[in-house]
């Protein structure tokens, strides 16, 4: 079944994941490849929601005979909480590079990869590997998966109706200018429930460094959110996909591929809703998500089999097509659908790429202060 298209199932999966249900250890370890062929042929994957194609998991199970337990999350914090609690039971997880995978590697939460088991490694884009070098020196732990941006998804007709046909839709002002947001509040503005994304976008809109520390960044972002809080319908990191597609909301701070999936869902449903994605002119955060094997993975050998599966161009290209994200697999690019390759929301033009900012690992006390401030921003207190 495709978890990517079934929010109710996804929720169930989250609940099951919370109970740690359904996972049994076997004897497999990366040091013992033969063990991958024995014992329970299982693999426990914890991935972002809406992040594989409909048939990806079934295809892997059919080809390898390994049974997959597939759970989903919609924030790095959920993944991190599981990893830090220990014994998550997961064999493959997909953290964003900064600061998450970076601090997980420092905390020895991931196994070094056995490259001998990953002959497809050479398919990866050297530029993406280089961009991860500071996070994962020597690219020892992370297999880069997809990368993208956090920008604005919107309902073309509803926004135009409220702002006028000539109003340029190219700025974070849709969310952060109280005069603009006030006009859109009635049709619904959604914001990611993620302090890195929330602070990042607010600081970029203010013309400040999203990684800035010690210059009153938290206060400035909180003040900005305070002005538009009455117009924000909710903070959530995945609900906006269906809501945009159904016309339930008209603006969302969102991940590029998720917004484009909303666009595709609307057009498949032929419901007359047109969804578009824009990387604001002020700039946006860029992120890179990777696959990694937790140190205590019960089926680590099977995890390597799955990572090698993902490294195959014939596997990753259809995933890219379905989820509307750019993969880190250079060899797969010619196989990716032309409409995806030519979509500037997926492969931005060089001048847009130049405006993207990588989040950085902030000092611990700053991260904690942001988390606290984010809670009050959301509650409007
Ligand atoms: C997948 C969202 C992944 C992007 N639905 C956030 N890193």
Coordinates of C-alpha atoms and ligand atoms in Angstrom, one line a residue:
X1 CA 0.0 0.0 0.0
X2 CA 1.3 3.5 -0.7
X3 CA 1.8 5.3 2.6
X4 CA 2.6 8.3 0.5
X5 CA -1.0 8.8 -0.5
X6 CA -2.8 7.6 2.6
X7 CA -2.8 10.2 5.4
X8 CA -5.0 8.0 7.6
X9 CA -2.6 5.1 7.3
X10 CA 0.3 7.4 7.8
X11 CA -1.2 8.5 11.1
X12 CA -1.7 4.8 12.1
X13 CA 1.9 4.1 11.2
X14 CA 2.9 7.0 13.4
X15 CA 0.9 5.6 16.3
X16 CA 2.4 2.1 15.8
X17 CA 5.8 3.6 15.6
X18 CA 5.2 5.4 18.9
X19 CA 4.5 2.0 20.5
X20 CA 7.6 0.5 18.8
X21 CA 5.3 -2.2 17.5
X22 CA 6.0 -4.9 14.9
X23 CA 9.8 -5.0 14.9
X24 CA 11.8 -8.1 15.6
X25 CA 15.6 -8.3 15.7
X26 CA 17.5 -10.8 13.6
X27 CA 21.1 -11.8 13.5
X28 CA 22.1 -9.7 10.6
X29 CA 24.9 -7.3 10.9
X30 CA 27.0 -5.5 8.3
X31 CA 30.0 -7.5 9.4
X32 CA 28.1 -10.7 8.7
X33 CA 26.6 -10.4 5.1
X34 CA 25.6 -14.1 5.1
X35 CA 23.3 -13.3 8.0
X36 CA 21.3 -11.1 5.7
X37 CA 20.2 -14.2 4.0
X38 CA 19.0 -15.9 7.2
X39 CA 16.6 -15.3 10.0
X40 CA 13.6 -13.0 9.8
X41 CA 14.0 -11.2 6.4
X42 CA 12.8 -7.9 7.8
X43 CA 13.6 -4.3 7.4
X44 CA 12.2 -1.4 9.5
X45 CA 12.2 1.9 7.7
X46 CA 11.4 5.3 9.3
X47 CA 11.0 7.9 6.6
X48 CA 9.4 11.3 6.0
X49 CA 5.7 11.0 4.9
X50 CA 5.2 11.3 1.1
X51 CA 8.8 10.5 0.3
X52 CA 8.7 7.3 -1.9
X53 CA 6.8 6.3 -5.0
X54 CA 3.7 4.2 -4.7
X55 CA 5.4 1.0 -5.6
X56 CA 8.9 1.5 -4.2
X57 CA 8.5 -0.6 -1.1
X58 CA 6.5 -3.4 -2.8
X59 CA 9.1 -3.6 -5.5
X60 CA 11.9 -3.9 -3.0
X61 CA 10.0 -6.6 -1.1
X62 CA 9.4 -8.5 -4.3
X63 CA 12.9 -8.3 -5.6
X64 CA 14.6 -9.3 -2.3
X65 CA 12.1 -11.2 -0.3
X66 CA 12.7 -8.8 2.6
X67 CA 9.6 -7.8 4.4
X68 CA 9.4 -4.0 5.2
X69 CA 7.8 -2.4 8.1
X70 CA 7.4 1.2 7.0
X71 CA 6.6 4.1 9.4
X72 CA 6.6 7.8 8.7
X73 CA 7.2 11.1 10.4
X74 CA 7.0 14.7 9.3
X75 CA 9.7 16.4 11.3
X76 CA 13.3 15.8 12.2
X77 CA 12.4 16.3 15.8
X78 CA 10.2 13.2 15.8
X79 CA 13.0 11.2 14.3
X80 CA 15.6 12.6 16.7
X81 CA 13.4 11.8 19.8
X82 CA 13.2 8.2 18.7
X83 CA 17.0 7.9 18.0
X84 CA 17.9 9.5 21.3
X85 CA 15.5 7.3 23.3
X86 CA 17.5 4.3 21.9
X87 CA 16.3 0.9 20.6
X88 CA 14.1 2.5 18.1
X89 CA 14.1 -0.7 16.1
X90 CA 14.7 1.2 12.9
X91 CA 17.1 0.0 10.3
X92 CA 17.0 3.0 7.9
X93 CA 16.1 6.6 8.7
X94 CA 16.2 9.8 6.7
X95 CA 17.5 12.8 8.7
X96 CA 18.1 16.3 7.2
X97 CA 21.7 17.1 7.2
X98 CA 21.9 20.3 9.3
X99 CA 21.9 20.3 12.1
X100 CA 20.2 16.9 12.6
X101 CA 22.4 14.3 10.9
X102 CA 25.4 16.4 11.9
X103 CA 24.7 16.1 15.6
X104 CA 23.6 12.4 15.2
X105 CA 26.9 11.6 13.7
X106 CA 28.7 13.4 16.4
X107 CA 26.7 11.4 18.9
X108 CA 27.6 8.1 17.1
X109 CA 24.0 7.3 16.3
X110 CA 24.8 6.0 12.9
X111 CA 26.8 3.1 11.6
X112 CA 29.7 3.8 9.2
X113 CA 28.6 2.5 5.7
X114 CA 30.2 -0.5 4.2
X115 CA 30.9 0.9 0.7
X116 CA 31.8 -2.6 -0.6
X117 CA 28.1 -3.3 -0.3
X118 CA 27.1 -0.2 -2.1
X119 CA 28.4 -0.5 -5.7
X120 CA 25.9 2.1 -6.8
X121 CA 27.7 4.8 -4.7
X122 CA 29.3 6.1 -7.9
X123 CA 25.9 7.2 -9.1
X124 CA 25.7 10.0 -6.5
X125 CA 26.2 13.6 -7.4
X126 CA 29.7 14.6 -6.3
X127 CA 28.4 18.2 -5.7
X128 CA 25.9 16.9 -3.1
X129 CA 28.5 14.7 -1.5
X130 CA 30.8 17.7 -1.3
X131 CA 28.0 19.7 0.3
X132 CA 27.7 17.1 3.0
X133 CA 31.4 16.8 3.7
X134 CA 31.3 19.2 6.7
X135 CA 28.4 17.3 8.2
X136 CA 29.7 13.8 7.5
X137 CA 33.5 14.0 7.0
X138 CA 34.5 11.5 4.3
X139 CA 30.8 10.8 3.6
X140 CA 31.1 7.8 5.9
X141 CA 27.6 7.6 7.3
X142 CA 25.0 9.3 5.0
X143 CA 23.7 8.3 1.6
X144 CA 22.2 11.5 0.2
X145 CA 18.6 11.0 -0.9
X146 CA 16.7 14.1 -1.9
X147 CA 17.3 17.8 -1.6
X148 CA 15.0 20.7 -1.8
X149 CA 13.8 24.1 -0.6
X150 CA 11.3 25.5 1.8
X151 CA 9.1 28.1 0.1
X152 CA 5.5 29.0 -0.5
X153 CA 2.7 26.9 -1.9
X154 CA -0.4 28.7 -2.9
X155 CA -3.8 28.4 -4.5
X156 CA -3.4 30.5 -7.6
X157 CA -7.1 31.6 -8.0
X158 CA -7.8 32.3 -4.4
X159 CA -4.7 34.4 -3.9
X160 CA -5.2 36.3 -7.1
X161 CA -8.8 37.0 -6.2
X162 CA -7.8 38.5 -2.8
X163 CA -4.6 40.3 -3.8
X164 CA -5.4 41.3 -7.4
X165 CA -4.1 40.1 -10.7
X166 CA -1.1 42.4 -10.7
X167 CA 0.1 41.6 -7.2
X168 CA 3.5 39.9 -7.6
X169 CA 3.4 36.5 -5.9
X170 CA 7.1 36.2 -5.2
X171 CA 7.7 37.1 -1.6
X172 CA 7.5 35.9 2.0
X173 CA 5.2 38.9 2.3
X174 CA 2.3 36.5 1.7
X175 CA 2.8 35.2 5.2
X176 CA 4.8 37.9 7.0
X177 CA 3.3 41.2 5.9
X178 CA 0.3 41.8 8.1
X179 CA -1.4 43.8 5.5
X180 CA -1.1 41.0 2.9
X181 CA -1.7 38.1 5.4
X182 CA -4.8 39.9 6.6
X183 CA -6.3 39.6 3.1
X184 CA -5.5 35.9 2.9
X185 CA -6.4 34.8 6.5
X186 CA -9.9 33.9 5.6
X187 CA -8.9 31.4 3.0
X188 CA -6.2 29.8 5.2
X189 CA -2.5 30.3 5.8
X190 CA -0.6 27.2 7.1
X191 CA 3.0 27.3 8.5
X192 CA 5.3 24.3 9.0
X193 CA 5.5 23.2 12.6
X194 CA 9.2 23.5 12.6
X195 CA 11.3 26.1 14.4
X196 CA 14.2 25.8 12.0
X197 CA 11.9 26.5 9.1
X198 CA 9.8 29.1 10.9
X199 CA 12.8 31.1 12.2
X200 CA 14.6 30.6 8.9
X201 CA 11.8 32.1 6.8
X202 CA 11.1 34.9 9.2
X203 CA 14.7 36.0 9.4
X204 CA 15.2 35.8 5.6
X205 CA 12.1 38.0 5.1
X206 CA 13.6 40.5 7.6
X207 CA 16.8 40.5 5.6
X208 CA 18.7 38.8 8.4
X209 CA 20.9 35.8 8.6
X210 CA 18.7 32.7 9.3
X211 CA 21.7 31.3 11.2
X212 CA 22.4 34.5 13.1
X213 CA 23.0 34.3 16.8
X214 CA 23.3 37.0 19.4
X215 CA 21.8 39.9 17.4
X216 CA 18.2 39.7 18.7
X217 CA 17.2 37.2 16.0
X218 CA 14.8 35.3 18.2
X219 CA 13.0 38.5 19.4
X220 CA 12.8 39.9 15.9
X221 CA 11.3 36.7 14.5
X222 CA 8.9 36.4 17.4
X223 CA 7.7 39.9 16.9
X224 CA 7.1 39.3 13.2
X225 CA 5.1 36.2 13.9
X226 CA 3.2 38.0 16.6
X227 CA 1.9 40.5 14.0
X228 CA 0.6 37.8 11.6
X229 CA -0.3 35.1 14.1
X230 CA -4.1 36.0 13.9
X231 CA -4.0 35.1 10.2
X232 CA -2.3 31.8 10.5
X233 CA -4.8 28.9 10.6
X234 CA -2.5 26.2 11.8
X235 CA 1.1 25.0 12.3
X236 CA 1.6 21.5 10.9
X237 CA 4.2 19.9 8.7
X238 CA 2.3 17.6 6.4
X239 CA -1.5 18.4 6.6
X240 CA -1.0 21.2 4.2
X241 CA -0.5 18.9 1.2
X242 CA -4.1 17.6 1.1
X243 CA -5.5 21.0 2.3
X244 CA -3.8 22.8 -0.6
X245 CA -4.9 20.2 -3.0
X246 CA -8.5 20.4 -1.8
X247 CA -8.7 24.2 -1.7
X248 CA -9.0 24.1 2.1
X249 CA -6.1 26.6 2.5
X250 CA -4.7 29.1 0.1
X251 CA -1.1 29.7 1.3
X252 CA 1.4 27.3 3.0
X253 CA 5.0 27.6 4.0
X254 CA 6.0 24.2 2.7
X255 CA 8.6 21.8 1.2
X256 CA 8.8 22.2 -2.6
X257 CA 8.0 18.6 -3.5
X258 CA 5.1 18.4 -1.0
X259 CA 3.5 21.5 -2.6
X260 CA 4.1 20.0 -6.0
X261 CA 2.4 16.8 -4.9
X262 CA -0.5 18.9 -3.8
X263 CA -0.6 20.4 -7.3
X264 CA -0.5 16.9 -8.8
X265 CA -3.3 15.6 -6.5
X266 CA -5.5 18.5 -7.4
X267 CA -5.0 18.0 -11.1
X268 CA -5.5 14.2 -10.8
X269 CA -8.8 15.0 -8.9
X270 CA -9.7 17.5 -11.6
X271 CA -11.2 19.6 -8.8
X272 CA -10.4 22.9 -10.4
X273 CA -7.8 23.8 -7.8
X274 CA -4.5 25.2 -9.2
X275 CA -1.6 25.0 -6.8
X276 CA 1.8 26.6 -7.5
X277 CA 5.1 26.8 -5.7
X278 CA 7.4 29.8 -5.4
X279 CA 10.9 30.3 -3.9
X280 CA 10.5 33.8 -2.5
X281 CA 12.7 36.5 -3.9
X282 CA 14.2 37.2 -0.5
X283 CA 15.7 33.7 -0.4
X284 CA 14.9 30.4 1.3
X285 CA 16.4 27.5 3.2
X286 CA 17.9 24.6 1.2
X287 CA 18.0 21.2 2.9
X288 CA 19.5 17.8 2.0
X289 CA 18.0 14.6 3.4
X290 CA 20.0 11.4 3.6
X291 CA 19.5 7.8 4.4
X292 CA 21.4 6.4 7.4
X293 CA 21.6 3.2 9.5
X294 CA 21.1 3.7 13.2
X295 CA 23.9 2.1 15.3
X296 CA 21.5 -0.3 17.0
X297 CA 19.7 -1.3 13.8
X298 CA 18.4 -4.8 14.3
X299 CA 18.7 -5.6 10.5
X300 CA 21.7 -3.6 9.4
X301 CA 22.7 -6.0 6.6
X302 CA 19.2 -5.7 5.1
X303 CA 19.5 -1.9 5.5
X304 CA 22.5 -1.9 3.2
X305 CA 20.6 -4.0 0.6
X306 CA 17.9 -1.3 0.7
X307 CA 20.4 1.6 0.4
X308 CA 21.9 -0.1 -2.6
X309 CA 18.4 -0.5 -4.1
X310 CA 17.9 3.3 -3.6
X311 CA 21.2 4.0 -5.4
X312 CA 19.9 2.4 -8.6
X313 CA 18.9 5.0 -11.2
X314 CA 15.9 2.9 -12.3
X315 CA 14.6 2.9 -8.7
X316 CA 15.4 6.5 -7.6
X317 CA 14.3 8.2 -10.9
X318 CA 10.6 7.1 -10.6
X319 CA 10.7 8.1 -6.9
X320 CA 11.8 11.6 -7.9
X321 CA 9.1 11.7 -10.5
X322 CA 6.4 10.8 -8.0
X323 CA 7.5 12.9 -5.0
X324 CA 8.7 15.9 -7.0
X325 CA 12.0 16.2 -5.3
X326 CA 15.5 16.3 -6.9
X327 CA 17.4 13.2 -5.9
X328 CA 21.1 13.2 -5.2
X329 CA 21.7 10.6 -7.9
X330 CA 23.3 12.2 -10.9
X331 CA 23.3 9.0 -13.0
X332 CA 19.5 8.9 -12.5
X333 CA 18.9 12.4 -13.9
X334 CA 18.5 11.4 -17.5
X335 CA 15.8 8.9 -16.5
X336 CA 13.8 11.5 -14.6
X337 CA 10.7 12.8 -16.3
X338 CA 11.4 15.9 -18.4
X339 CA 8.6 17.8 -16.6
X340 CA 10.4 17.2 -13.3
X341 CA 13.9 18.0 -14.7
X342 CA 12.5 21.3 -16.2
X343 CA 10.5 22.3 -13.1
X344 CA 12.2 25.4 -11.6
X345 CA 10.6 24.5 -8.3
X346 CA 12.6 21.3 -8.3
X347 CA 15.8 22.3 -10.1
X348 CA 16.0 26.1 -9.5
X349 CA 17.8 28.4 -11.9
X350 CA 21.3 29.3 -11.0
X351 CA 20.3 32.8 -9.8
X352 CA 17.7 31.3 -7.5
X353 CA 20.2 28.7 -6.2
X354 CA 22.4 31.6 -5.3
X355 CA 19.7 32.9 -2.9
X356 CA 19.4 29.6 -1.0
X357 CA 20.9 29.3 2.5
X358 CA 21.9 26.1 4.2
X359 CA 20.8 26.0 7.9
X360 CA 23.7 25.6 10.3
X361 CA 24.1 23.9 13.6
X362 CA 23.5 26.6 16.2
X363 CA 25.0 26.7 19.7
X364 CA 23.0 24.5 22.1
X365 CA 21.6 27.3 24.2
X366 CA 20.4 29.1 21.0
X367 CA 18.7 26.0 19.8
X368 CA 16.9 25.6 23.1
X369 CA 15.9 29.2 23.1
X370 CA 14.4 28.9 19.6
X371 CA 12.5 25.8 20.6
X372 CA 11.0 27.6 23.6
X373 CA 10.2 30.7 21.6
X374 CA 8.6 28.6 18.9
X375 CA 6.1 27.2 21.4
X376 CA 5.0 30.7 22.4
X377 CA 4.9 31.8 18.8
X378 CA 2.5 29.0 18.0
X379 CA 0.3 29.6 21.0
X380 CA 0.3 33.3 20.3
X381 CA 1.3 34.1 23.8
Ligands
LIG1 C1 8.9 14.9 2.5 C2 9.4 16.1 3.1 C3 10.8 16.1 3.2 C4 11.4 17.4 3.2 N1 7.5 14.9 2.5 C5 11.9 17.9 4.5 N2 13.2 17.7 4.6

